[in-house]
Amino acid sequence: NRVEITFGELTDRMELARHGAHTFWGLLTRTAAVIAAHTLLRTCQTELEAG
């Protein structure tokens, strides 16, 4: 049950329900790009708060 809830939240937050990918690799690429963008944003925010 927790796994389904977590998966649902991630799908909604990363807007992957309507990803537009035509293949599994397209979806994988989109997911990796979104994760990288969120990581970069968090890193930049941490740097701004520390400096």
Coordinates of C-alpha atoms in Angstrom, one line a residue:
N1 CA 0.0 0.0 0.0
R2 CA 2.8 2.5 0.9
V3 CA 4.6 1.6 -2.3
E4 CA 1.5 2.4 -4.4
I5 CA 1.0 5.7 -2.6
T6 CA 4.6 6.7 -3.0
F7 CA 4.5 5.7 -6.7
G8 CA 1.3 7.7 -7.2
E9 CA 2.8 10.8 -5.5
L10 CA 6.0 10.7 -7.6
T11 CA 4.0 10.2 -10.8
D12 CA 1.9 13.2 -10.0
R13 CA 4.8 15.4 -8.8
M14 CA 7.0 14.6 -11.7
E15 CA 4.1 14.8 -14.2
L16 CA 4.8 11.4 -15.6
A17 CA 1.2 10.4 -16.0
R18 CA 1.1 12.2 -19.4
H19 CA 4.8 11.9 -20.3
G20 CA 4.3 11.7 -24.0
A21 CA 7.1 9.1 -24.4
H22 CA 6.6 6.6 -27.2
T23 CA 9.0 4.0 -25.8
F24 CA 10.2 2.8 -22.5
W25 CA 13.6 4.4 -23.2
G26 CA 11.8 7.7 -23.8
L27 CA 10.1 7.5 -20.5
L28 CA 13.3 6.5 -18.8
T29 CA 15.1 9.5 -20.3
R30 CA 12.3 11.9 -19.2
T31 CA 12.3 10.5 -15.7
A32 CA 16.1 10.9 -15.5
A33 CA 15.9 14.5 -16.7
V34 CA 13.2 15.4 -14.2
I35 CA 15.2 13.8 -11.3
A36 CA 18.4 15.7 -12.5
A37 CA 16.5 19.0 -12.6
H38 CA 15.1 18.5 -9.1
T39 CA 18.5 17.6 -7.8
L40 CA 20.1 20.6 -9.4
L41 CA 17.4 22.9 -8.0
R42 CA 17.8 21.5 -4.5
T43 CA 21.6 21.9 -4.7
C44 CA 21.3 25.5 -5.9
Q45 CA 18.9 26.3 -3.1
T46 CA 21.2 24.8 -0.5
E47 CA 24.2 26.8 -1.8
L48 CA 22.1 30.0 -1.7
E49 CA 21.0 29.3 1.9
A50 CA 24.5 28.5 3.0
G51 CA 26.2 31.5 1.3

